[in-house]
């Protein structure tokens, strides 16, 4: 989800942490997913592109990997299988969206994506949701429909459907029936992107998280861990994990905003507090964390203060033009090509929460590579058009972020996210075998489709340490 969409919707580190997940006593096991990162074209603007010890319990778990496509397309994806027999899809992981959708064979206007379209006619467990008082209905009053419109003029619409979703053979979780969108039309970036569709993790009844929680499969917690500037990938965990030592937390107010917000009060650059009124971070939605956005956006006052403070700390570097003359990017040369050494030139930035805890941002958490000048970097922080502070994936590179919806808080821990998936499950998740046919009926009642404008067992303790991880896309253009 890009910045404009969110507002209208109403939303390697040089030191790698070594930590342990302790066993919890929850009834539900977490499900762990791989993530993959897709990269962006040269223009660093979300206005133009979609930036867009673990507990062993009696219940099964699933784990999946994140694939990185950040530098070319600006998003992280994971693999999901839908139907009987299962059909595979690459879905953008988006905490700002509440619906999961994929293009269907009935689509009249859908782009060419990574995988073939979903063919509901081939799935013995598929069922389109019939019109009912809890959903928007089609013109004929027969089926439930959804529509999502985004500010950059992209959109998705189709039929709300229900089928089995599977998480790979490495998952202990059996296939689960879930409601998703069967696309009949997509426009804009949704049409042109490589990823097949969206996996909605936002707050909402149709969100994957909400549906699994309602079924009692997982607790109301999930975590994301994005890889760093040089090595991408990562992992997603659906379910509860015990907070690792060193994790810092911020309160997240679900009543203030439908999006995941944090209680940001102050910023520090190189250990020095910026002279900013805490209210600057307290816009309509507060400070929002959105996995579908690539960069960070601050109110103009805060942006200028951060930019000036960073520039003051790097007198030995030369200010240069950005890769795109259409934008006034803040870029510097002279730091060298080795990302592991940029901390010798650029300062740390600290984000202080209302409880006094701080999240430390290393240079990779606010810089991106200049695409035309080797050894040059640009600020991945930009001024916002209004009072909203929006934090995209760049801010949480190599950071495990736990969205603890049960306790209304978000947790942050610096770690090697690219290595996390390898440590959780060495083999990649193969496609699931055809699941046993299940009853098509469901007790999930879809919420109204409002238009939006924006089987491997884990050990008792799991040490995470530095190790190279093979990812689908080599990140080298930034």
Tab-separated table of N, CA and C in Angstrom, residues 79-138:
chain	number	residue	atom	x	y	z
A	79	UNK	N	4.501	-16.951	0.081
A	79	UNK	CA	3.779	-17.910	-0.754
A	79	UNK	C	2.566	-18.457	0.000
A	80	UNK	N	1.453	-18.551	-0.708
A	80	UNK	CA	0.233	-19.089	-0.134
A	80	UNK	C	-0.422	-19.984	-1.181
A	81	UNK	N	-1.080	-21.050	-0.735
A	81	UNK	CA	-1.762	-21.970	-1.645
A	81	UNK	C	-3.256	-21.929	-1.372
A	82	UNK	N	-4.035	-21.889	-2.435
A	82	UNK	CA	-5.490	-21.797	-2.304
A	82	UNK	C	-6.143	-22.912	-3.106
A	83	UNK	N	-7.142	-23.576	-2.519
A	83	UNK	CA	-7.947	-24.544	-3.240
A	83	UNK	C	-7.584	-25.993	-3.038
A	84	UNK	N	-8.378	-26.873	-3.644
A	84	UNK	CA	-8.178	-28.320	-3.623
A	84	UNK	C	-8.314	-28.860	-5.042
A	85	UNK	N	-7.242	-29.294	-5.702
A	85	UNK	CA	-5.854	-29.265	-5.217
A	85	UNK	C	-5.341	-27.833	-5.112
A	86	UNK	N	-4.282	-27.607	-4.330
A	86	UNK	CA	-3.805	-26.248	-4.072
A	86	UNK	C	-3.158	-25.582	-5.282
A	87	UNK	N	-3.454	-24.311	-5.443
A	87	UNK	CA	-2.853	-23.473	-6.479
A	87	UNK	C	-1.997	-22.411	-5.778
A	88	UNK	N	-0.779	-22.203	-6.268
A	88	UNK	CA	0.224	-21.398	-5.566
A	88	UNK	C	0.213	-19.937	-6.010
A	89	UNK	N	0.445	-19.023	-5.023
A	89	UNK	CA	0.459	-17.591	-5.314
A	89	UNK	C	1.519	-16.873	-4.485
A	90	UNK	N	2.072	-15.809	-5.068
A	90	UNK	CA	2.988	-14.907	-4.366
A	90	UNK	C	2.195	-13.668	-3.986
A	91	UNK	N	2.046	-13.420	-2.686
A	91	UNK	CA	1.209	-12.334	-2.210
A	91	UNK	C	2.019	-11.294	-1.451
A	92	UNK	N	1.754	-10.023	-1.735
A	92	UNK	CA	2.399	-8.929	-1.017
A	92	UNK	C	1.895	-8.909	0.420
A	93	UNK	N	2.809	-8.868	1.368
A	93	UNK	CA	2.461	-8.800	2.784
A	93	UNK	C	2.150	-7.345	3.129
A	94	UNK	N	0.906	-7.066	3.478
A	94	UNK	CA	0.475	-5.681	3.660
A	94	UNK	C	-0.320	-5.510	4.950
A	95	UNK	N	0.284	-4.840	5.932
A	95	UNK	CA	-0.403	-4.589	7.197
A	95	UNK	C	-1.434	-3.478	7.078
A	96	UNK	N	-1.462	-2.785	5.953
A	96	UNK	CA	-2.427	-1.717	5.755
A	96	UNK	C	-3.658	-2.161	4.996
A	97	UNK	N	-3.726	-3.426	4.602
A	97	UNK	CA	-4.883	-3.948	3.879
A	97	UNK	C	-5.604	-4.990	4.726
A	98	UNK	N	-6.903	-5.071	4.547
A	98	UNK	CA	-7.699	-5.993	5.361
A	98	UNK	C	-8.272	-7.155	4.567
A	99	UNK	N	-8.035	-7.190	3.269
A	99	UNK	CA	-8.561	-8.266	2.431
A	99	UNK	C	-7.422	-8.923	1.665
A	100	UNK	N	-7.457	-10.241	1.566
A	100	UNK	CA	-6.520	-10.989	0.728
A	100	UNK	C	-7.203	-11.261	-0.603
A	101	UNK	N	-6.518	-10.977	-1.703
A	101	UNK	CA	-7.142	-11.241	-3.001
A	101	UNK	C	-6.120	-11.670	-4.034
A	102	UNK	N	-6.600	-12.478	-5.003
A	102	UNK	CA	-5.783	-12.988	-6.105
A	102	UNK	C	-6.593	-12.887	-7.394
A	103	UNK	N	-5.931	-12.741	-8.542
A	103	UNK	CA	-6.663	-12.702	-9.816
A	103	UNK	C	-7.243	-14.074	-10.144
A	104	UNK	N	-8.453	-14.078	-10.657
A	104	UNK	CA	-9.121	-15.338	-10.982
A	104	UNK	C	-9.244	-15.522	-12.482
A	105	UNK	N	-9.515	-16.743	-12.880
A	105	UNK	CA	-9.635	-17.060	-14.303
A	105	UNK	C	-10.795	-16.318	-14.946
A	106	UNK	N	-11.732	-15.849	-14.140
A	106	UNK	CA	-12.881	-15.090	-14.644
A	106	UNK	C	-12.562	-13.618	-14.830
A	107	UNK	N	-11.336	-13.221	-14.499
A	107	UNK	CA	-10.978	-11.799	-14.545
A	107	UNK	C	-11.016	-11.262	-15.972
A	108	UNK	N	-11.705	-10.154	-16.140
A	108	UNK	CA	-11.817	-9.517	-17.447
A	108	UNK	C	-10.663	-8.553	-17.700
A	109	UNK	N	-10.057	-8.042	-16.619
A	109	UNK	CA	-8.955	-7.090	-16.761
A	109	UNK	C	-7.941	-7.314	-15.646
A	110	UNK	N	-7.046	-8.249	-15.859
A	110	UNK	CA	-5.984	-8.538	-14.899
A	110	UNK	C	-4.658	-8.633	-15.641
A	111	UNK	N	-3.592	-8.189	-15.008
A	111	UNK	CA	-2.281	-8.202	-15.631
A	111	UNK	C	-1.651	-9.583	-15.612
A	112	UNK	N	-0.440	-9.646	-16.202
A	112	UNK	CA	0.336	-10.882	-16.193
A	112	UNK	C	1.223	-10.879	-14.966
A	113	UNK	N	1.035	-11.848	-14.099
A	113	UNK	CA	1.747	-11.871	-12.831
A	113	UNK	C	2.678	-13.078	-12.726
A	114	UNK	N	3.206	-13.271	-11.536
A	114	UNK	CA	4.214	-14.295	-11.301
A	114	UNK	C	3.684	-15.711	-11.518
A	115	UNK	N	2.429	-15.929	-11.177
A	115	UNK	CA	1.839	-17.259	-11.275
A	115	UNK	C	0.547	-17.205	-12.087
A	116	UNK	N	0.068	-18.359	-12.557
A	116	UNK	CA	-1.210	-18.384	-13.273
A	116	UNK	C	-2.355	-17.919	-12.376
A	117	UNK	N	-3.410	-17.460	-12.992
A	117	UNK	CA	-4.588	-17.018	-12.246
A	117	UNK	C	-5.223	-18.184	-11.495
A	118	UNK	N	-5.899	-17.850	-10.407
A	118	UNK	CA	-6.624	-18.867	-9.652
A	118	UNK	C	-7.803	-19.359	-10.487
A	119	UNK	N	-7.937	-20.675	-10.569
A	119	UNK	CA	-9.029	-21.269	-11.332
A	119	UNK	C	-10.026	-21.927	-10.372
A	120	UNK	N	-11.040	-21.203	-9.976
A	120	UNK	CA	-12.005	-21.751	-9.015
A	120	UNK	C	-12.705	-23.001	-9.520
A	121	UNK	N	-12.836	-23.107	-10.850
A	121	UNK	CA	-13.518	-24.269	-11.411
A	121	UNK	C	-12.733	-25.560	-11.195
A	122	UNK	N	-11.435	-25.440	-10.891
A	122	UNK	CA	-10.599	-26.618	-10.651
A	122	UNK	C	-10.514	-26.988	-9.174
A	123	UNK	N	-11.073	-26.165	-8.310
A	123	UNK	CA	-11.015	-26.414	-6.871
A	123	UNK	C	-12.324	-27.023	-6.382
A	124	UNK	N	-12.243	-28.206	-5.815
A	124	UNK	CA	-13.445	-28.878	-5.312
A	124	UNK	C	-13.941	-28.285	-4.002
A	125	UNK	N	-13.152	-27.410	-3.386
A	125	UNK	CA	-13.545	-26.819	-2.102
A	125	UNK	C	-13.927	-25.349	-2.226
A	126	UNK	N	-13.940	-24.840	-3.449
A	126	UNK	CA	-14.243	-23.412	-3.670
A	126	UNK	C	-15.733	-23.119	-3.536
A	127	UNK	N	-16.016	-21.937	-3.018
A	127	UNK	CA	-17.401	-21.488	-2.931
A	127	UNK	C	-17.450	-19.970	-2.938
A	128	UNK	N	-18.191	-19.409	-3.878
A	128	UNK	CA	-18.428	-17.969	-3.873
A	128	UNK	C	-19.455	-17.661	-2.792
A	129	UNK	N	-19.257	-16.544	-2.066
A	129	UNK	CA	-20.174	-16.201	-0.984
A	129	UNK	C	-21.458	-15.608	-1.547
A	130	UNK	N	-22.558	-16.153	-1.121
A	130	UNK	CA	-23.850	-15.672	-1.591
A	130	UNK	C	-24.233	-14.373	-0.888
A	131	UNK	N	-24.986	-13.567	-1.594
A	131	UNK	CA	-25.417	-12.275	-1.070
A	131	UNK	C	-26.118	-12.448	0.278
A	132	UNK	N	-25.756	-11.589	1.238
A	132	UNK	CA	-26.371	-11.622	2.562
A	132	UNK	C	-26.308	-10.225	3.161
A	133	UNK	N	-27.032	-9.972	4.249
A	133	UNK	CA	-27.088	-8.621	4.824
A	133	UNK	C	-25.748	-8.071	5.294
A	134	UNK	N	-24.742	-8.934	5.462
A	134	UNK	CA	-23.457	-8.484	5.989
A	134	UNK	C	-22.442	-8.122	4.915
A	135	UNK	N	-22.837	-8.127	3.655
A	135	UNK	CA	-21.868	-7.813	2.604
A	135	UNK	C	-22.491	-6.923	1.549
A	136	UNK	N	-21.652	-6.344	0.712
A	136	UNK	CA	-22.126	-5.649	-0.476
A	136	UNK	C	-22.395	-6.688	-1.547
A	137	UNK	N	-23.484	-6.530	-2.270
A	137	UNK	CA	-23.877	-7.535	-3.252
A	137	UNK	C	-23.698	-7.020	-4.672
A	138	UNK	N	-23.599	-7.941	-5.599
A	138	UNK	CA	-23.484	-7.558	-6.999
A	138	UNK	C	-24.819	-7.025	-7.511
